[in-house]
GROMACS .gro file of C-alpha atoms in nm:
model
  337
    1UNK     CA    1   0.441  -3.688  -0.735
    2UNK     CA    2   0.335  -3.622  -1.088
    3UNK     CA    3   0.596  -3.284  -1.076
    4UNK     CA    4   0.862  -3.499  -1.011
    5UNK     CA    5   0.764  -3.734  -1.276
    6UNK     CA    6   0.736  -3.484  -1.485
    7UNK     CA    7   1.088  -3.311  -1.380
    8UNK     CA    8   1.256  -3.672  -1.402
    9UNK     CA    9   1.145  -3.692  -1.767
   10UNK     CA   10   1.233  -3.379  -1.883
   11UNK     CA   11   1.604  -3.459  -1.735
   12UNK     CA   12   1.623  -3.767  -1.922
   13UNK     CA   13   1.513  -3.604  -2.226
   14UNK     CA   14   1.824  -3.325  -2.195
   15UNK     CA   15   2.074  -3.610  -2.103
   16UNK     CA   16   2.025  -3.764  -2.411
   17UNK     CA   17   2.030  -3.472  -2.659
   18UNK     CA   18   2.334  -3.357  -2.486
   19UNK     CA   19   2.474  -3.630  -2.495
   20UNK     CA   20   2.565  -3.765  -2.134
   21UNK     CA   21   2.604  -4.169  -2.086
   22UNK     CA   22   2.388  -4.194  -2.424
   23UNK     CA   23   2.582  -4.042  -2.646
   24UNK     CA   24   2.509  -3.724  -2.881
   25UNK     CA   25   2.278  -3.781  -3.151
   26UNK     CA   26   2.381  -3.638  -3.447
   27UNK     CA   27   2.198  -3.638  -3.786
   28UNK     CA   28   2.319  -3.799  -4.062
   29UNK     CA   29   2.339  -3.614  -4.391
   30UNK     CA   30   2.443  -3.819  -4.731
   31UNK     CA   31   2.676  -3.603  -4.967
   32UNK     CA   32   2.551  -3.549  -5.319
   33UNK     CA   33   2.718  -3.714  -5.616
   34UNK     CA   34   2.779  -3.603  -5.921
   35UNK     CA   35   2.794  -3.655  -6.294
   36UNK     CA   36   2.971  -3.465  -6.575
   37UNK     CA   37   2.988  -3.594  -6.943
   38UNK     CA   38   3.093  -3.440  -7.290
   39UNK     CA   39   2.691  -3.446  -7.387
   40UNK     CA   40   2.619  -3.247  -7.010
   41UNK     CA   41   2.520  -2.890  -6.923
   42UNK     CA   42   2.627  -2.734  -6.646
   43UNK     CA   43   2.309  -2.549  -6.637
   44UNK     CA   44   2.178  -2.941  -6.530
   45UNK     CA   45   2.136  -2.996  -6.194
   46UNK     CA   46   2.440  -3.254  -6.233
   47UNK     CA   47   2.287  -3.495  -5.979
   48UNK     CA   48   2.212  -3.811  -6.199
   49UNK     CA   49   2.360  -3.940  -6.566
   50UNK     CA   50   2.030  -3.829  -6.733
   51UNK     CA   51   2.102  -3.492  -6.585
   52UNK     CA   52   2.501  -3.407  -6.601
   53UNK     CA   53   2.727  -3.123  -6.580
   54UNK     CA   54   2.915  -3.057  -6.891
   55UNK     CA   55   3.287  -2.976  -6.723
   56UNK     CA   56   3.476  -3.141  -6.450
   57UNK     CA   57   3.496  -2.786  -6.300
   58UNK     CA   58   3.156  -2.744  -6.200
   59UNK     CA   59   3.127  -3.061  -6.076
   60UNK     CA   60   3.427  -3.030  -5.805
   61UNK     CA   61   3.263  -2.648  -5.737
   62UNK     CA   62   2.981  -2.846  -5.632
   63UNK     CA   63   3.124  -3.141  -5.455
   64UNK     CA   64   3.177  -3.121  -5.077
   65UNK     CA   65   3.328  -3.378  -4.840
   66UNK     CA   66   3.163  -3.728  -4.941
   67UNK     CA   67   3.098  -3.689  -5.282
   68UNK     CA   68   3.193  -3.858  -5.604
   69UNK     CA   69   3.209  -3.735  -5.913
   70UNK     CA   70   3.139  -3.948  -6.204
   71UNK     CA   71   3.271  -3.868  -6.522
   72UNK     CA   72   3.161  -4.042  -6.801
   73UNK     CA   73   3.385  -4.183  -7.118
   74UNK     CA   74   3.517  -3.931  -7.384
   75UNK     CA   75   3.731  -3.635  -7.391
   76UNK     CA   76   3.734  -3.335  -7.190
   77UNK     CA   77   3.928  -3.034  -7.341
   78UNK     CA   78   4.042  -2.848  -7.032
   79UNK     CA   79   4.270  -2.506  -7.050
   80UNK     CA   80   4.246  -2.418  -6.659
   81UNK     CA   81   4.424  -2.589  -6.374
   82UNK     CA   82   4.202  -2.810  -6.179
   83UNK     CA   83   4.238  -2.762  -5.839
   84UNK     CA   84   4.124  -2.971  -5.535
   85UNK     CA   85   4.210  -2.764  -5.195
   86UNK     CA   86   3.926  -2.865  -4.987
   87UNK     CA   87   3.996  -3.050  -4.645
   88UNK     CA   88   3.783  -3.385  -4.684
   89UNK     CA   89   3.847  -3.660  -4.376
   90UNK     CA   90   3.941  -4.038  -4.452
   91UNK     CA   91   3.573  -4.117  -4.398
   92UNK     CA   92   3.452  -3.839  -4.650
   93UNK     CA   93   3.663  -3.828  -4.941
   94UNK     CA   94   3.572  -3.654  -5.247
   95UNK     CA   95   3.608  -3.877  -5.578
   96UNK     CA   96   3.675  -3.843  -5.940
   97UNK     CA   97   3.620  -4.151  -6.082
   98UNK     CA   98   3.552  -4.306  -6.442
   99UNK     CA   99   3.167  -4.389  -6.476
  100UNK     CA  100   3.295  -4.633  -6.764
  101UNK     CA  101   3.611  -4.642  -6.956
  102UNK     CA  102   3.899  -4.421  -6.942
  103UNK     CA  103   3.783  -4.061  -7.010
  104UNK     CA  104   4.050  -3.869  -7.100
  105UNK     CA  105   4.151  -3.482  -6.962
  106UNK     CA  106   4.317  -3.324  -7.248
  107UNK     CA  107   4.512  -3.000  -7.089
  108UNK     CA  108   4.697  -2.969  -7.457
  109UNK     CA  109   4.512  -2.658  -7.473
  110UNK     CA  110   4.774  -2.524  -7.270
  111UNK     CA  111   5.063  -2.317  -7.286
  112UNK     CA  112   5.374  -2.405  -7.189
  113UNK     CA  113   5.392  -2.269  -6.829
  114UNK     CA  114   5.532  -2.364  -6.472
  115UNK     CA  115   5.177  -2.259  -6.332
  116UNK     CA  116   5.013  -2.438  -6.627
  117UNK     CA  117   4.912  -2.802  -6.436
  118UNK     CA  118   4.646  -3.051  -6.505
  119UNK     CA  119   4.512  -3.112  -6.173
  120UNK     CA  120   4.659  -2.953  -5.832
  121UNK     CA  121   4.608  -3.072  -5.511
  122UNK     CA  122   4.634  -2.896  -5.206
  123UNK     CA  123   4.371  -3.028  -4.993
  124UNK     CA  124   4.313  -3.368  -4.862
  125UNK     CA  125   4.150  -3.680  -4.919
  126UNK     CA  126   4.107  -3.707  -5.260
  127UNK     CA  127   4.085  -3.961  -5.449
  128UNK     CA  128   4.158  -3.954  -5.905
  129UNK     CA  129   4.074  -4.326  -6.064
  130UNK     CA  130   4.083  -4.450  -6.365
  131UNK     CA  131   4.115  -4.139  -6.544
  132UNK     CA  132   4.383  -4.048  -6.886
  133UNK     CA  133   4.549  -3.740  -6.845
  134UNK     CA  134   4.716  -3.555  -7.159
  135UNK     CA  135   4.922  -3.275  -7.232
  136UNK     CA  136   4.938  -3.042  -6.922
  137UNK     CA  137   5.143  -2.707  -6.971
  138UNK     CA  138   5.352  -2.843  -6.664
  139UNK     CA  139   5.289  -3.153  -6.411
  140UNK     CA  140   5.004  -3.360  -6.468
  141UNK     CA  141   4.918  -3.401  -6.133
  142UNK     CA  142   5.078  -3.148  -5.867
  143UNK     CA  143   5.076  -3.273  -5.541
  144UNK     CA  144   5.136  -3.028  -5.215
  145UNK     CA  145   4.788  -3.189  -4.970
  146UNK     CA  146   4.809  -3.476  -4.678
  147UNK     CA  147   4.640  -3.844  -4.733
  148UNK     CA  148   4.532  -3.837  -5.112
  149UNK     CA  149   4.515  -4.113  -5.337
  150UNK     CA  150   4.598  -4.135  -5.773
  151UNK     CA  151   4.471  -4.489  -5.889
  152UNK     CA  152   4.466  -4.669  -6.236
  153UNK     CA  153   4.504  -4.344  -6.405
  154UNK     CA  154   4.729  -4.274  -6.746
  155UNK     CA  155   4.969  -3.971  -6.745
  156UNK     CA  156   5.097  -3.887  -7.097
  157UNK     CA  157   5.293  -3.654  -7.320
  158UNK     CA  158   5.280  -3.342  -7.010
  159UNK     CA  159   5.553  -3.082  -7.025
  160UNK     CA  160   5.713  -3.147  -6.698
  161UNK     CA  161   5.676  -3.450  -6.453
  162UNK     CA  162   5.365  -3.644  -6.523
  163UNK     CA  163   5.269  -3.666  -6.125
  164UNK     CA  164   5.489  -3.520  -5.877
  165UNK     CA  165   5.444  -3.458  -5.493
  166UNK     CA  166   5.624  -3.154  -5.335
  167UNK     CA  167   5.658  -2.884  -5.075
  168UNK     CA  168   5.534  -3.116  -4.786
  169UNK     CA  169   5.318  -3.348  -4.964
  170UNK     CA  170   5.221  -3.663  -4.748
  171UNK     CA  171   5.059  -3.966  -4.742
  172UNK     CA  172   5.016  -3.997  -5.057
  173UNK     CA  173   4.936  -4.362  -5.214
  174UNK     CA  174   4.984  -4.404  -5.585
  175UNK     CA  175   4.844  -4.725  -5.714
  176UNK     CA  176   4.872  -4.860  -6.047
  177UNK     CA  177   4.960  -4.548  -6.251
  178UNK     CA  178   5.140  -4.557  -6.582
  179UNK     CA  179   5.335  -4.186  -6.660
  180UNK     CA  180   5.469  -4.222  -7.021
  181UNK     CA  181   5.650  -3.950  -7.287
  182UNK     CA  182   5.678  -3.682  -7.098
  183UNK     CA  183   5.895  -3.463  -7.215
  184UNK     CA  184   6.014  -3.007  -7.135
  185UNK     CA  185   6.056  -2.921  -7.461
  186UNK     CA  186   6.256  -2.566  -7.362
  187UNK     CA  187   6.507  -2.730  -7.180
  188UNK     CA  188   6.524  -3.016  -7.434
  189UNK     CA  189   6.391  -3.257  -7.181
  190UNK     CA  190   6.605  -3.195  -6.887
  191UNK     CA  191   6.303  -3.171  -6.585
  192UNK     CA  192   6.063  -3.402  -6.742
  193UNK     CA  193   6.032  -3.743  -6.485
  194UNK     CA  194   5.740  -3.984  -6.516
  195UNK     CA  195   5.738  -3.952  -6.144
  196UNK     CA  196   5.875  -3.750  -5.890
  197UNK     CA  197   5.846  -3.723  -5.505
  198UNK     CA  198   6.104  -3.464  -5.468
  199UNK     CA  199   6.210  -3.100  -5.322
  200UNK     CA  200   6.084  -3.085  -4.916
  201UNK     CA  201   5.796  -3.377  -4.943
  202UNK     CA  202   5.625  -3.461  -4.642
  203UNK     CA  203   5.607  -3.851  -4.472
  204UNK     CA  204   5.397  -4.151  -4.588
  205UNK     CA  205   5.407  -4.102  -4.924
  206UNK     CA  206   5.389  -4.471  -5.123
  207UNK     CA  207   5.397  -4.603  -5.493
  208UNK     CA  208   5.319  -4.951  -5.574
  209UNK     CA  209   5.251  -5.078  -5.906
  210UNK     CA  210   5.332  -4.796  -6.116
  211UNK     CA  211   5.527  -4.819  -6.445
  212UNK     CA  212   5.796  -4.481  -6.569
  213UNK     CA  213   5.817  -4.538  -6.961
  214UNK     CA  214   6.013  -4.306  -7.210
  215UNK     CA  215   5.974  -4.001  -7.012
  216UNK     CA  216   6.286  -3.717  -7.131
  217UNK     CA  217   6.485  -3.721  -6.770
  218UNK     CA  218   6.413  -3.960  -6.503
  219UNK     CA  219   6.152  -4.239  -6.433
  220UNK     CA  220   6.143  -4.203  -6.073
  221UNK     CA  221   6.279  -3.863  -5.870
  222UNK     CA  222   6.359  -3.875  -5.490
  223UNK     CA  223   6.550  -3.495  -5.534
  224UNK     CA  224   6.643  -3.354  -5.215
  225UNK     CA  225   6.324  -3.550  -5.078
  226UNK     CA  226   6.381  -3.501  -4.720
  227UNK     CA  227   6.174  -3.788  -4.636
  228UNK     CA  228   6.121  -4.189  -4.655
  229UNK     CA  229   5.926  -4.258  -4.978
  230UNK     CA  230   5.831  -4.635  -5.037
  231UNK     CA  231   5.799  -4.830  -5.375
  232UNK     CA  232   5.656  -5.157  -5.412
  233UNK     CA  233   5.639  -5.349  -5.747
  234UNK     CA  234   5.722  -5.037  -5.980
  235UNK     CA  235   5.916  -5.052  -6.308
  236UNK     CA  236   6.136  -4.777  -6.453
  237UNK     CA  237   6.226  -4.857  -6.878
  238UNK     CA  238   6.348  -4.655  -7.153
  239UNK     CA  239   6.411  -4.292  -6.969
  240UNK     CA  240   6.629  -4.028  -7.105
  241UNK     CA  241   6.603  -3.845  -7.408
  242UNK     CA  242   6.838  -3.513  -7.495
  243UNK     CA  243   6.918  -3.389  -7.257
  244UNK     CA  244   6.724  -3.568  -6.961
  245UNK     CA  245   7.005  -3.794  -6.711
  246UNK     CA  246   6.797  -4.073  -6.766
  247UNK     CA  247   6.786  -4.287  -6.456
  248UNK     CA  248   6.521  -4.516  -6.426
  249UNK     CA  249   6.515  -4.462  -6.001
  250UNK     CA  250   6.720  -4.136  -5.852
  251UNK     CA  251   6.697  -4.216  -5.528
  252UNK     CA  252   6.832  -3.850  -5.363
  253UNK     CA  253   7.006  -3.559  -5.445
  254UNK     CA  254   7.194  -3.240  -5.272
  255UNK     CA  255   7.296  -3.481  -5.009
  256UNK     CA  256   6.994  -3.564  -4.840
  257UNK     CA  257   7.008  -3.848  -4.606
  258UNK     CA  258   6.664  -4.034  -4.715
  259UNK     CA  259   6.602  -4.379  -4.582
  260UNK     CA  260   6.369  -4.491  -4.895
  261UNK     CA  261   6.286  -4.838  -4.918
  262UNK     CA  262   6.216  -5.042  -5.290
  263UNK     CA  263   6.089  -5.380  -5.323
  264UNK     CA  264   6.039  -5.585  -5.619
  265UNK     CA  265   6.153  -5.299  -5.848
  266UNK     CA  266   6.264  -5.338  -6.193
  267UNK     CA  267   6.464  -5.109  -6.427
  268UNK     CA  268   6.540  -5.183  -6.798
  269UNK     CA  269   6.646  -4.991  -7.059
  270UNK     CA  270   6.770  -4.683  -6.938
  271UNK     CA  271   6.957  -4.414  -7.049
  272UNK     CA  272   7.203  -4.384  -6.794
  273UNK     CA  273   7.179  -4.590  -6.407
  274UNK     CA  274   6.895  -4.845  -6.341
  275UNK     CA  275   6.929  -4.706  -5.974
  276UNK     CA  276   7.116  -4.406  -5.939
  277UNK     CA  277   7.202  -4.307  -5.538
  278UNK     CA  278   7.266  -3.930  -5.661
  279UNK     CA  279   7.421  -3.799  -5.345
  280UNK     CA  280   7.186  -3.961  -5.072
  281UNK     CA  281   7.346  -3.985  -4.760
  282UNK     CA  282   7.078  -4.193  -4.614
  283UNK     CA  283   7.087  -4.547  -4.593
  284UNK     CA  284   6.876  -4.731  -4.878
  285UNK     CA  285   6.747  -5.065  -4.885
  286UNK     CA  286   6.644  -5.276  -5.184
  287UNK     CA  287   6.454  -5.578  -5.194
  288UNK     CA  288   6.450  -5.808  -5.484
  289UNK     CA  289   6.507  -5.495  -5.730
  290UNK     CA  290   6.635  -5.625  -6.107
  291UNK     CA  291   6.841  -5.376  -6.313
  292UNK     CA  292   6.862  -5.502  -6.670
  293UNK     CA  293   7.052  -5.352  -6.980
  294UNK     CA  294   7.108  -4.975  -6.821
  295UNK     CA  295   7.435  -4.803  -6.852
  296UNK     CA  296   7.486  -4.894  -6.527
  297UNK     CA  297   7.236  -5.086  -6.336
  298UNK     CA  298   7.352  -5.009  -5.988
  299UNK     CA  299   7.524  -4.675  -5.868
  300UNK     CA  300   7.570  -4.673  -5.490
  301UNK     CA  301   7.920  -4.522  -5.462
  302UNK     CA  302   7.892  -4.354  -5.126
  303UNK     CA  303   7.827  -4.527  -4.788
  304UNK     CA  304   7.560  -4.356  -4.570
  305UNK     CA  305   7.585  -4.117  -4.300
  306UNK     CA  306   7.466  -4.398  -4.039
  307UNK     CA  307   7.444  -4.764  -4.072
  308UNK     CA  308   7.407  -4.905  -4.402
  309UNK     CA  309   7.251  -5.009  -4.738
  310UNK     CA  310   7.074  -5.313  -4.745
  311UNK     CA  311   7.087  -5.506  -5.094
  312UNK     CA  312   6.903  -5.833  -5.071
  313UNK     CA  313   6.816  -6.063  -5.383
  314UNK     CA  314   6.890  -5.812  -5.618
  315UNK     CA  315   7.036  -5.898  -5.999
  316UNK     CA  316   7.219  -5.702  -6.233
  317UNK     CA  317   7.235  -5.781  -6.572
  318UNK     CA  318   7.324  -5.658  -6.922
  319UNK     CA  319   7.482  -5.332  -6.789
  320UNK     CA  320   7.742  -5.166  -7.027
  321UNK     CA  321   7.941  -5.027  -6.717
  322UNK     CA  322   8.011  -5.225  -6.384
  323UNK     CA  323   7.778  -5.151  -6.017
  324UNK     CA  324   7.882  -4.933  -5.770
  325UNK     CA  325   7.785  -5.083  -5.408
  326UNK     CA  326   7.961  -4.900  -5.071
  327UNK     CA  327   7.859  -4.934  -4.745
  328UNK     CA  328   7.632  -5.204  -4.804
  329UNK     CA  329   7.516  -5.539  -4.634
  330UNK     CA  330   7.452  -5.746  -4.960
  331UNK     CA  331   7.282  -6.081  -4.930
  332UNK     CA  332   7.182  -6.321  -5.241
  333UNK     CA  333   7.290  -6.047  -5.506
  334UNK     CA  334   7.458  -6.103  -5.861
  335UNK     CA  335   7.634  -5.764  -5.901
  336UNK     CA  336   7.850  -5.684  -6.223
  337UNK     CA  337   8.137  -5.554  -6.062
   0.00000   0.00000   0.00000
């Protein structure tokens, strides 16, 4: 009797380690955070604000899936591409966040390069906030990973696009994001968008309440996206200088058919188009989008591939040329045409 007591016990015991009706029981192991500040060392062991690492780059060499990194106010000179390629999960995201203010990540250091970004990403689930970014050889921010996430942050005076997602880049989310004066200074400004989801991206990619301001060529750039990209509340002013086009939102390019989708979208100021179709052969749909004082506010002279545009509460006003609308159900719009 006391054998089979014994045997009954021991069973139990397995079941529940292996898992069986109970479930497995897996230990629980909290990532480490981090802290960097000008004042730092990274000869500190980096793990509290009395004790930080001096550069963002030993931090993130340190950081595994579930950590933040706090980086405290001030400026960071930084000459080297930062580059997140780790794969993190949406419950174990690794963070860069402001531990007060807006520190700012000066790249000026660098040289004028295609390979010369601020911060690359290649990995996934990462998340920037609430940081300044200045003066990167080439994009800003360099976006190629799945499900990362660019919030409150400034993007200024870079030598190509200020953030840009690319070559299968996906569900992305950029929140409340500001990319301002940035400008390619060897091609006199021609490449040079505030923001640009462009060239092969992947799905799921969404910006909402993000502002494009005097950037050299576009404030928005859907290029040959080759999929949907989503804007909600964004606002395009004051793009094109030399020899950029100018166009607060391009919304496609070498005939890709692109079904993107803007809401409450406003466009002032710009050089050329307030919203520019540019050879999409998808069907578009704006909602409550405002083009004011642009050369042209509207320029949809092509009806899609398949079904059509959809223009609803939209307003044009204080264009110098007339809107172009084809192939498109309009309802409660004030066109100049």
């Amino acid at each position: 009797m006391k054998v089979k007591k014994i045997l009954a016990t021991l069973m139990l015991t397995i079941t529940i380690i292996g898992g069986g009706a109970f479930g497995s029981i897996t230990p629980a192991f909290a990532a480490t955070n981090y802290y960097v500040s000008t004042s730092g060392s990274d000869s500190n062991s980096g793990i509290s604000s009395s004790s930080p690492f001096k550069t963002l780059a030993k931090a993130i060499s340190s950081a595994s899936s579930g950590s933040t990194i706090y980086v405290a106010s001030g400026t960071y000179n930084v000459t080297s591409t930062i580059k997140l390629s780790k794969s993190n999960s949406s419950g174990s995201p690794i963070k860069i966040v402001a531990q007060s203010g807006e520190p700012v990540i000066d790249f000026s250091g660098q040289s004028y390069s295609d390979s010369n970004r601020g911060f690359q990403i290649s990995g996934s689930y990462y998340t920037i906030q609430n940081l300044k970014i200045v003066g990167a050889g080439d994009n800003g921010i360099y976006i190629t990973g799945d499900h990362n996430t660019v919030k409150s942050c400034d993007i200024t005076k870079c030598r190509d696009t200020g953030l840009q997602i690319s070559n299968g880049g996906s569900n992305t989310y950029v929140y409340d994001v500001n990319s301002t004066y940035n400008y390619d200074p060897k091609t006199s400004g021609e490449n040079a968008d505030g923001f640009a989801a462009k060239l092969s991206i992947g799905t799921g990619n969404v910006f909402e309440k993000c502002n494009a301001d005097y950037n050299s060529d576009d404030g928005f750039d859907l290029y040959d996206a080759g999929n949907i990209v989503k804007f909600y509340n964004c606002e395009a002013s004051h793009n094109g200088v030399d020899e950029g086009n100018g166009n607060g939102f391009k919304v496609g390019g070498n005939y890709s058919a692109d079904n993107h989708y803007l809401e409450n979208c406003t466009s002032t100021a710009n050089k050329l188009r307030g919203f520019d179709q540019n050879n999409n052969t998808g069907a578009l749909t704006l909602i409550n989008c405002t083009g004011d004082g642009n050369y042209s506010n509207f320029y949809f002279k092509t009806a899609p591939k398949s079904g059509k545009h959809v223009f609803t509460g939209c307003i044009s006003k204080n264009g110098k040329d007339k809107d172009y609308i084809t192939g498109a159900t309009v309802t409660n719009c004030s066109f100049n045409q």
